[in-house]
CSV table of C-alpha atoms and ligand atoms in Angstrom, one decimal:
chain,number,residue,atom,x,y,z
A,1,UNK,CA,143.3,160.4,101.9
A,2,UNK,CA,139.3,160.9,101.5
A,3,UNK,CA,137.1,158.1,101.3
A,4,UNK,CA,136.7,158.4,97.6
A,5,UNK,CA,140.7,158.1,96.9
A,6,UNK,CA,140.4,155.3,99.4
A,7,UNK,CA,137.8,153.6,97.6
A,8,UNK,CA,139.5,154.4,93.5
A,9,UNK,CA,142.9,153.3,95.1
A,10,UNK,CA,141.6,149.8,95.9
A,11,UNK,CA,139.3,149.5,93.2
A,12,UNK,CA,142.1,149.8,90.7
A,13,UNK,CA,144.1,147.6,92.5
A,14,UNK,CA,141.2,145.1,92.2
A,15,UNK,CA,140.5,145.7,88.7
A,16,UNK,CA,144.7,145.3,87.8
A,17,UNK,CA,145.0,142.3,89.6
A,18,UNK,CA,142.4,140.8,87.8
A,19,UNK,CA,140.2,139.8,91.1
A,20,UNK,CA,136.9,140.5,88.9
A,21,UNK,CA,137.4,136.8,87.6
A,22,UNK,CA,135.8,135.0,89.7
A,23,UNK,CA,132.7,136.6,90.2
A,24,UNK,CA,132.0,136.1,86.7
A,25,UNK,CA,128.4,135.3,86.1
A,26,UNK,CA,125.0,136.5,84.1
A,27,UNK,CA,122.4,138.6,84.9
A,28,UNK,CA,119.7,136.1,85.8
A,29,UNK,CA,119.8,134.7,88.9
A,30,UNK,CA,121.2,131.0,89.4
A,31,UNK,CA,119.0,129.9,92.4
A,32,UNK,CA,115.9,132.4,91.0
A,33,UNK,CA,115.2,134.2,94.5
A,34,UNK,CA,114.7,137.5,94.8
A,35,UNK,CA,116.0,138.4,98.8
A,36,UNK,CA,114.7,141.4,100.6
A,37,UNK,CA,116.9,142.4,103.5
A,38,UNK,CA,118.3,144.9,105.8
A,39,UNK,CA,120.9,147.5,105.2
A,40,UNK,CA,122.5,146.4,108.5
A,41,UNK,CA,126.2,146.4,108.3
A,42,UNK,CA,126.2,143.4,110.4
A,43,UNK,CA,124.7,141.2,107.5
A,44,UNK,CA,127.0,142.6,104.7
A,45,UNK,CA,128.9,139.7,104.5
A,46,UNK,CA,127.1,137.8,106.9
A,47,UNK,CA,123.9,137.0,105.1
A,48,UNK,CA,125.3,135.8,102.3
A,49,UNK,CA,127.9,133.2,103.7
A,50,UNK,CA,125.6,131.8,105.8
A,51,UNK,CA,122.8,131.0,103.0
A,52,UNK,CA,125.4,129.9,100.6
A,53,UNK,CA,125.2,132.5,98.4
A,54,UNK,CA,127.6,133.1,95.9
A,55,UNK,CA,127.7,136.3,93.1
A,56,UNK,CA,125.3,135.5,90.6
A,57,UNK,CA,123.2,133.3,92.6
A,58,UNK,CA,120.1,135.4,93.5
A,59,UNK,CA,118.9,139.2,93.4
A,60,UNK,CA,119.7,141.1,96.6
A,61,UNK,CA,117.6,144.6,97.5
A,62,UNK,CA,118.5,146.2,100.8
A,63,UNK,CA,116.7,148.7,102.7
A,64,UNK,CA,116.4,149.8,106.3
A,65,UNK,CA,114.4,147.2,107.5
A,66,UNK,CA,113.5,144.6,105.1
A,67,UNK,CA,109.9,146.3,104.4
A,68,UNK,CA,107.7,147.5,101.6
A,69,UNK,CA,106.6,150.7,102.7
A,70,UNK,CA,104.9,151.6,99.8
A,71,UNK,CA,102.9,148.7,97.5
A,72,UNK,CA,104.0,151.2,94.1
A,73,UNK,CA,107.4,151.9,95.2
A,74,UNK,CA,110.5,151.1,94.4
A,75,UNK,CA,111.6,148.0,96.2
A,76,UNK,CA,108.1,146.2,95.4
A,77,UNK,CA,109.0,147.0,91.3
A,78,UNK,CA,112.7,145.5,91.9
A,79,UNK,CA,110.8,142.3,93.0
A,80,UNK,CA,108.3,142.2,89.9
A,81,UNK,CA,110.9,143.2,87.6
A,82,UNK,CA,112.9,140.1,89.2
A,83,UNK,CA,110.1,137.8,88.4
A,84,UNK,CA,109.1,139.0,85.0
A,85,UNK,CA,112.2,139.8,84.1
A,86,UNK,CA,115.1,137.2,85.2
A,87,UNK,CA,112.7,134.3,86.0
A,88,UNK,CA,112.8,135.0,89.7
A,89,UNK,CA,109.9,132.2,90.8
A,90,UNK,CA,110.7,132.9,94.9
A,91,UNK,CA,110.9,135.5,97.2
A,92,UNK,CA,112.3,135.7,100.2
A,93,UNK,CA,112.0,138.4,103.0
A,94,UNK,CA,115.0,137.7,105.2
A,95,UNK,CA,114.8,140.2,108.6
A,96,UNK,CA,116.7,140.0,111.4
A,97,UNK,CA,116.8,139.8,115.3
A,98,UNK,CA,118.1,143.3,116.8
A,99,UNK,CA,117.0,145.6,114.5
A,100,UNK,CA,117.5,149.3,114.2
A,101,UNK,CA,114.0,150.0,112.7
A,102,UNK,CA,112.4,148.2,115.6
A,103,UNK,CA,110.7,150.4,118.3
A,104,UNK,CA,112.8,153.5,116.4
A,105,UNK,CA,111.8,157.0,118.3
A,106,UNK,CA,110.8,159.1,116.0
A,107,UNK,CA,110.7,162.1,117.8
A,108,UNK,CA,114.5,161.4,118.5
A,109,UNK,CA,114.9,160.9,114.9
A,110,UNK,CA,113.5,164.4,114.2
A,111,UNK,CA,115.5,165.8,116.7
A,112,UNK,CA,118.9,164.6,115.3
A,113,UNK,CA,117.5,165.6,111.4
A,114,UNK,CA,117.0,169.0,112.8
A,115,UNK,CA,120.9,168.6,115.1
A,116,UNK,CA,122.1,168.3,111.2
A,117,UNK,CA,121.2,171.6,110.2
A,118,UNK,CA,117.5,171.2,108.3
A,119,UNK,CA,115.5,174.1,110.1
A,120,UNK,CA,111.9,173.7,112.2
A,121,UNK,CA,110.2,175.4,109.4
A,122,UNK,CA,111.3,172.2,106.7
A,123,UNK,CA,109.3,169.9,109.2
A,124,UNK,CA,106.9,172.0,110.0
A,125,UNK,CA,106.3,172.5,106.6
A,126,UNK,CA,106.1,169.1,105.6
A,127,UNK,CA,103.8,168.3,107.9
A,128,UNK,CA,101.7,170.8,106.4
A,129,UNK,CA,101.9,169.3,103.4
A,130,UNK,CA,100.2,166.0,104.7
A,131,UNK,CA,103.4,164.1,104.8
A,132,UNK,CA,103.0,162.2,108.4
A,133,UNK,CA,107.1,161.8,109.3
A,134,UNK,CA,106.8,160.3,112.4
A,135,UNK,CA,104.8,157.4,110.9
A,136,UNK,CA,106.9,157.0,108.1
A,137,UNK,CA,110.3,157.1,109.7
A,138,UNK,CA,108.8,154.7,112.6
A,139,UNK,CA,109.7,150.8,111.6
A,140,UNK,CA,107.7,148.6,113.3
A,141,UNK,CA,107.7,147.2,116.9
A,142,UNK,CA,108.0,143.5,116.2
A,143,UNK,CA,110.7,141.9,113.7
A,144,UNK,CA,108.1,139.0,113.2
A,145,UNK,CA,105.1,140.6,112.8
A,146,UNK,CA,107.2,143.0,110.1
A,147,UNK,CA,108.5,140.3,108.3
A,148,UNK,CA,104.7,138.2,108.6
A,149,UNK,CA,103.6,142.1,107.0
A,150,UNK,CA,106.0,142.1,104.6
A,151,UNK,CA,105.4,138.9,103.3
A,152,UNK,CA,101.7,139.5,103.0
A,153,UNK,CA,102.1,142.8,101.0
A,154,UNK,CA,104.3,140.7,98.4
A,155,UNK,CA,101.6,137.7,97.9
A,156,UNK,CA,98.5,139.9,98.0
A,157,UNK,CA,99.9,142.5,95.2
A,158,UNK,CA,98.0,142.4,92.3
A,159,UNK,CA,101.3,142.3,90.1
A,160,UNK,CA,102.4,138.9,92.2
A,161,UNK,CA,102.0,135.7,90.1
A,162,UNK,CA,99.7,133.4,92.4
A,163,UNK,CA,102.5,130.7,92.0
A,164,UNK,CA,105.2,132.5,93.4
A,165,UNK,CA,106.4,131.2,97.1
A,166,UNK,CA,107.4,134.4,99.3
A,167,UNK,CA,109.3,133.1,102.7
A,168,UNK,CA,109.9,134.8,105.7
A,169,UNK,CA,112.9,134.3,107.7
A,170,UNK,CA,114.4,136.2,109.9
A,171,UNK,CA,118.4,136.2,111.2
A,172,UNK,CA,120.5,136.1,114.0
A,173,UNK,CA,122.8,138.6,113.5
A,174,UNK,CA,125.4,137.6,115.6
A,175,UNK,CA,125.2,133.8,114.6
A,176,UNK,CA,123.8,134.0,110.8
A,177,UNK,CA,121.2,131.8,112.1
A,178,UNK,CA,117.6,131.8,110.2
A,179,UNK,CA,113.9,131.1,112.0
A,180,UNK,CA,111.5,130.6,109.7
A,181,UNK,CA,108.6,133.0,110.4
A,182,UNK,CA,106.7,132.2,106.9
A,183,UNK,CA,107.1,128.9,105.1
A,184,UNK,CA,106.0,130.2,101.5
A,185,UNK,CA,105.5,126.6,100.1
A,186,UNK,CA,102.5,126.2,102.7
A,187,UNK,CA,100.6,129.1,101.5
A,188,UNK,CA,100.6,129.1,97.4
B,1,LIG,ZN1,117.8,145.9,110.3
């Protein structure tokens, strides 16, 4: 069985059985927060549970990381749309302890694009092109300092309502447990 038949087998079991009733709920967030975390597997379920969120309750982007990289891309337009759009009034950048974009080699990273078949000439050719890869495949080298970043990139954005608290918290991903790096409410 492929991955896909996997997944359509157990999604019309869900959908016969009716488990798609109790995560009923609207498209506007319950607790207005707009989270920005990591993709990490290890917070799937994790993050979630252990901030009491339930389906419905806030809007959830993902990325590798927890970062903006870009001010006019697309996970710094998911958190306007939030605001403007679903009455999102705070933002939280939740990062977490043990992260695989922190201190990532990028020449490593290369190495293993290159290991899964895109040729020398691709990079080099890139690189040509102006496009940096080793600075924009690196992370960052300290999970605080990324999330204290982060958060700074969301309040100083010209398209950021000067009333909107933006946290920063970052998780044990063992534990669930959150530090707070940035307490929003102290800098509105
Ligand atoms: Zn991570």
């Amino acid at each position: 069985m492929t991955k896909l038949e996997e997944i359509l087998r157990d999604n019309n079991e869900f959908v016969e059985n009716k488990e798609y009733e109790k995560f009923s709920t609207s498209k506007k967030p319950n607790k207005k927060i707009v989270i920005l975390s990591c993709m990490d597997t290890r917070l799937t379920s994790l993050l979630p549970s252990a901030m009491n969120i339930k389906n419905g309750d806030v809007k959830l982007i993902k990325n590798a990381g927890a970062v903006i990289t870009h001010p006019f891309g697309s996970t710094m337009r998911s958190i306007i749309v939030s605001i403007c759009e679903f009455d999102v009034d705070e933002v939280m950048v939740v990062g977490h302890y043990e992260c695989g974009m922190c201190n990532e080699n990028t020449d490593e990273m290369i190495e293993k694009i290159k290991e899964k078949g895109i040729s020398e000439e691709v990079i080099s050719t890139l690189e040509n092109a102006g496009i940096d890869l080793r600075t924009w495949l690196h992370g960052f080298d300290s999970v605080e300092q990324s999330i204290k970043d982060t958060v700074k990139t969301i309040k100083n954005h010209p398209l950021i309502p000067s009333d909107i608290a933006v946290h920063g918290l970052a998780m044990n991903p063992a534990t669930g447990k959150i530090d707070v790096i940035v307490n929003g409410y102290e800098d509105k």
